[in-house]
Each structure stands twice: as C-alpha cells, then as structure tokens.
Amino acid sequence: MPPADEPTLPEGCDYLVGVDESGYAYDTPELSIDVGQTVCWIWEDESMAHNVAQIENEGDTTRMLGGKYSGMSMTSVDFRVTFDENQTFLYICEPHATMDMVGKVIVGTGVMEVVDEPEEDSESNSVPGFTAGLSGMALAAAVIMFGGRKTEL
C-alpha cells in the first residue's frame, strides 16, 4: 500500500493545525518552527465551535488580554499567525480549555530576547519630593503668621 499523500498546505501557510477526530484537541498540539514562518489554524464545519486564544502560562484556562486571538469560537475558522521573533506561543480553545484543548508553538529558540535597559542614576534624577513641598508650606505659614507682627522692646 503506498504511503498517504501529505496534505496540501494552503497558500501562505508553513504549518497547518486543525481539530482532531475527538473534537476536543488540536490535531498538532505542539510545533517547533523557525522565526518568520506562518502557522495556520483552519477547520471547517466542525460539530462544535472552537477558537485559538493565547495564554500567558501553561495551565491557564483564560486568554491573555492583548494576546493573539482568533475571536469567538466558531465551527469554521481560518486564523493565521506569522511569528517574527523567538518565543513560545501557548494557546487554548476557550470552550474546551478545561478539557485540555491546548497547544504550543516553539519559535526558534523558544525564548524571547530580553534587552537590558541601562539603570539610571537615581541621584541625577532627584526631584524635590514630599519633604521639599512640606518645608515650603511651613515657611509660607510662618511668614503669614509672624510676618505682620511688631515686636516691642
């Protein structure tokens, strides 16, 4: 029996992720890709609605605000992401997150580069704070209270 043909990737997709036969898992739950490649999450006419929602940490069951998001869960989805930097992209299907419908895309090294910001000298940026303001108010109060009095000798 000849080997099964590889599925044809849609144009613009380097990798394809769908829903497995159970309907409660992605068919490719973990991928390792190169920086600059595109992953496409595509399914059509599934019996249940699904989506792709980025999470911050493994085990999370709610999406990360501001993260990548395919939108509300639907029975047909075409969601594509081109990954432009080293990172580990963690995601869930929101309706089935507690059933462990999760995925991971390891991009390049899987670790984002952290650029160290030079520390600023705290003394050079000192701004008069609470003490200076309080001293100024005390001086103003003293002038108001004692400035108009005449002393007898």
CSV table of C-alpha atoms in Angstrom, one decimal:
chain,number,residue,atom,x,y,z
A,1,MET,CA,0.0,0.0,0.0
A,2,PRO,CA,1.6,3.4,-1.0
A,3,PRO,CA,2.1,6.0,1.8
A,4,ALA,CA,-0.7,8.5,2.2
A,5,ASP,CA,-0.1,11.8,0.5
A,6,GLU,CA,0.9,14.7,2.6
A,7,PRO,CA,-2.0,17.2,2.9
A,8,THR,CA,-1.6,20.3,0.8
A,9,LEU,CA,-0.9,23.4,2.8
A,10,PRO,CA,-3.0,26.4,2.0
A,11,GLU,CA,-1.1,29.3,0.3
A,12,GLY,CA,0.9,31.3,2.8
A,13,CYS,CA,0.9,28.6,5.5
A,14,ASP,CA,4.1,26.8,6.6
A,15,TYR,CA,2.2,24.6,9.1
A,16,LEU,CA,-1.4,23.7,9.5
A,17,VAL,CA,-3.3,23.0,12.8
A,18,GLY,CA,-6.8,21.6,12.8
A,19,VAL,CA,-9.1,19.8,15.3
A,20,ASP,CA,-8.5,16.1,15.9
A,21,GLU,CA,-11.2,13.4,15.4
A,22,SER,CA,-12.4,13.6,19.1
A,23,GLY,CA,-13.3,17.3,18.7
A,24,TYR,CA,-11.6,18.1,22.0
A,25,ALA,CA,-7.9,18.6,20.9
A,26,TYR,CA,-5.9,20.2,18.2
A,27,ASP,CA,-4.5,17.7,15.7
A,28,THR,CA,-1.0,19.1,16.1
A,29,PRO,CA,-0.8,20.2,19.7
A,30,GLU,CA,3.0,21.1,19.6
A,31,LEU,CA,5.1,22.6,16.8
A,32,SER,CA,8.7,23.7,16.5
A,33,ILE,CA,9.1,26.3,13.8
A,34,ASP,CA,11.6,28.8,12.5
A,35,VAL,CA,11.3,32.6,13.0
A,36,GLY,CA,9.4,34.1,10.1
A,37,GLN,CA,7.2,31.0,9.5
A,38,THR,CA,3.4,31.1,9.5
A,39,VAL,CA,1.1,28.7,11.4
A,40,CYS,CA,-2.5,28.4,10.1
A,41,TRP,CA,-5.3,27.2,12.3
A,42,ILE,CA,-8.0,26.1,9.9
A,43,TRP,CA,-11.1,24.0,10.3
A,44,GLU,CA,-14.5,23.9,8.5
A,45,ASP,CA,-17.9,22.7,9.6
A,46,GLU,CA,-16.8,21.2,12.9
A,47,SER,CA,-19.6,19.8,15.0
A,48,MET,CA,-18.5,22.1,17.9
A,49,ALA,CA,-17.2,25.6,17.9
A,50,HIS,CA,-13.5,26.2,18.6
A,51,ASN,CA,-11.0,29.1,18.7
A,52,VAL,CA,-7.4,30.0,19.3
A,53,ALA,CA,-6.6,32.2,22.3
A,54,GLN,CA,-3.1,33.0,23.6
A,55,ILE,CA,-2.4,32.2,27.2
A,56,GLU,CA,0.4,33.6,29.4
A,57,ASN,CA,1.4,30.4,31.2
A,58,GLU,CA,0.9,26.7,30.8
A,59,GLY,CA,-2.1,25.5,32.7
A,60,ASP,CA,-4.0,28.8,32.2
A,61,THR,CA,-7.6,28.4,31.1
A,62,THR,CA,-8.4,32.0,30.3
A,63,ARG,CA,-6.9,34.0,27.4
A,64,MET,CA,-4.2,36.6,27.8
A,65,LEU,CA,-5.6,40.1,27.4
A,66,GLY,CA,-3.9,41.7,24.4
A,67,GLY,CA,-2.7,38.3,23.2
A,68,LYS,CA,-3.2,36.8,19.8
A,69,TYR,CA,-6.9,35.7,19.4
A,70,SER,CA,-8.9,34.2,16.6
A,71,GLY,CA,-12.1,35.7,18.0
A,72,MET,CA,-15.2,34.0,19.3
A,73,SER,CA,-15.3,30.2,18.9
A,74,MET,CA,-16.8,29.1,15.6
A,75,THR,CA,-17.3,25.9,13.7
A,76,SER,CA,-15.2,27.2,10.8
A,77,VAL,CA,-12.0,29.2,11.4
A,78,ASP,CA,-9.1,30.4,9.3
A,79,PHE,CA,-6.6,32.1,11.7
A,80,ARG,CA,-3.0,32.7,10.6
A,81,VAL,CA,0.0,34.0,12.6
A,82,THR,CA,3.5,34.7,11.3
A,83,PHE,CA,5.9,34.5,14.1
A,84,ASP,CA,8.7,37.2,13.8
A,85,GLU,CA,10.7,36.5,16.9
A,86,ASN,CA,11.9,33.7,19.2
A,87,GLN,CA,9.2,32.8,21.6
A,88,THR,CA,7.0,30.1,23.0
A,89,PHE,CA,3.4,30.7,22.0
A,90,LEU,CA,0.9,29.0,24.3
A,91,TYR,CA,-2.8,28.8,23.4
A,92,ILE,CA,-6.1,27.2,24.2
A,93,CYS,CA,-9.5,26.6,22.8
A,94,GLU,CA,-11.6,28.7,25.2
A,95,PRO,CA,-14.7,26.4,25.3
A,96,HIS,CA,-12.6,23.3,25.8
A,97,ALA,CA,-9.6,24.6,27.8
A,98,THR,CA,-10.6,22.7,30.9
A,99,MET,CA,-10.7,19.6,28.8
A,100,ASP,CA,-7.0,20.2,28.0
A,101,MET,CA,-7.5,21.5,24.4
A,102,VAL,CA,-4.2,23.3,24.4
A,103,GLY,CA,-1.3,23.9,22.1
A,104,LYS,CA,2.2,25.2,21.9
A,105,VAL,CA,4.3,26.7,19.1
A,106,ILE,CA,8.1,26.9,19.9
A,107,VAL,CA,9.5,29.6,17.6
A,108,GLY,CA,13.3,29.5,17.0
A,109,THR,CA,15.0,29.1,20.4
A,110,GLY,CA,11.6,29.4,22.1
A,111,VAL,CA,12.9,32.2,24.3
A,112,MET,CA,12.4,35.9,23.7
A,113,GLU,CA,15.5,38.1,23.8
A,114,VAL,CA,15.4,40.4,26.8
A,115,VAL,CA,17.2,43.7,26.2
A,116,ASP,CA,18.7,45.0,29.4
A,117,GLU,CA,17.9,48.7,29.9
A,118,PRO,CA,20.7,50.7,31.5
A,119,GLU,CA,20.0,51.7,35.0
A,120,GLU,CA,19.5,55.4,35.5
A,121,ASP,CA,21.5,57.1,38.3
A,122,SER,CA,18.8,57.9,40.9
A,123,GLU,CA,20.8,60.8,42.3
A,124,SER,CA,21.0,62.6,39.0
A,125,ASN,CA,17.2,62.3,38.6
A,126,SER,CA,16.3,63.5,42.0
A,127,VAL,CA,13.2,65.7,42.1
A,128,PRO,CA,12.1,67.6,45.1
A,129,GLY,CA,9.6,65.5,46.8
A,130,PHE,CA,7.3,65.5,49.7
A,131,THR,CA,9.9,66.9,52.1
A,132,ALA,CA,10.7,70.0,49.9
A,133,GLY,CA,7.0,70.7,49.5
A,134,LEU,CA,6.3,70.4,53.2
A,135,SER,CA,9.2,72.7,54.0
A,136,GLY,CA,7.9,75.3,51.6
A,137,MET,CA,4.4,75.2,53.1
A,138,ALA,CA,5.8,75.5,56.6
A,139,LEU,CA,7.9,78.6,55.6
A,140,ALA,CA,4.8,80.2,53.9
A,141,ALA,CA,2.7,79.5,57.1
A,142,ALA,CA,5.4,81.1,59.2
A,143,VAL,CA,5.5,84.3,57.1
A,144,ILE,CA,1.7,84.6,57.2
A,145,MET,CA,1.5,84.0,60.9
A,146,PHE,CA,4.5,86.1,62.1
A,147,GLY,CA,5.3,88.4,59.2
A,148,GLY,CA,2.9,91.2,60.1
A,149,ARG,CA,3.6,91.3,63.9
A,150,LYS,CA,5.7,94.1,65.5
A,151,THR,CA,7.7,93.3,68.5
A,152,GLU,CA,8.0,95.7,71.4
A,153,LEU,CA,11.4,96.2,73.0
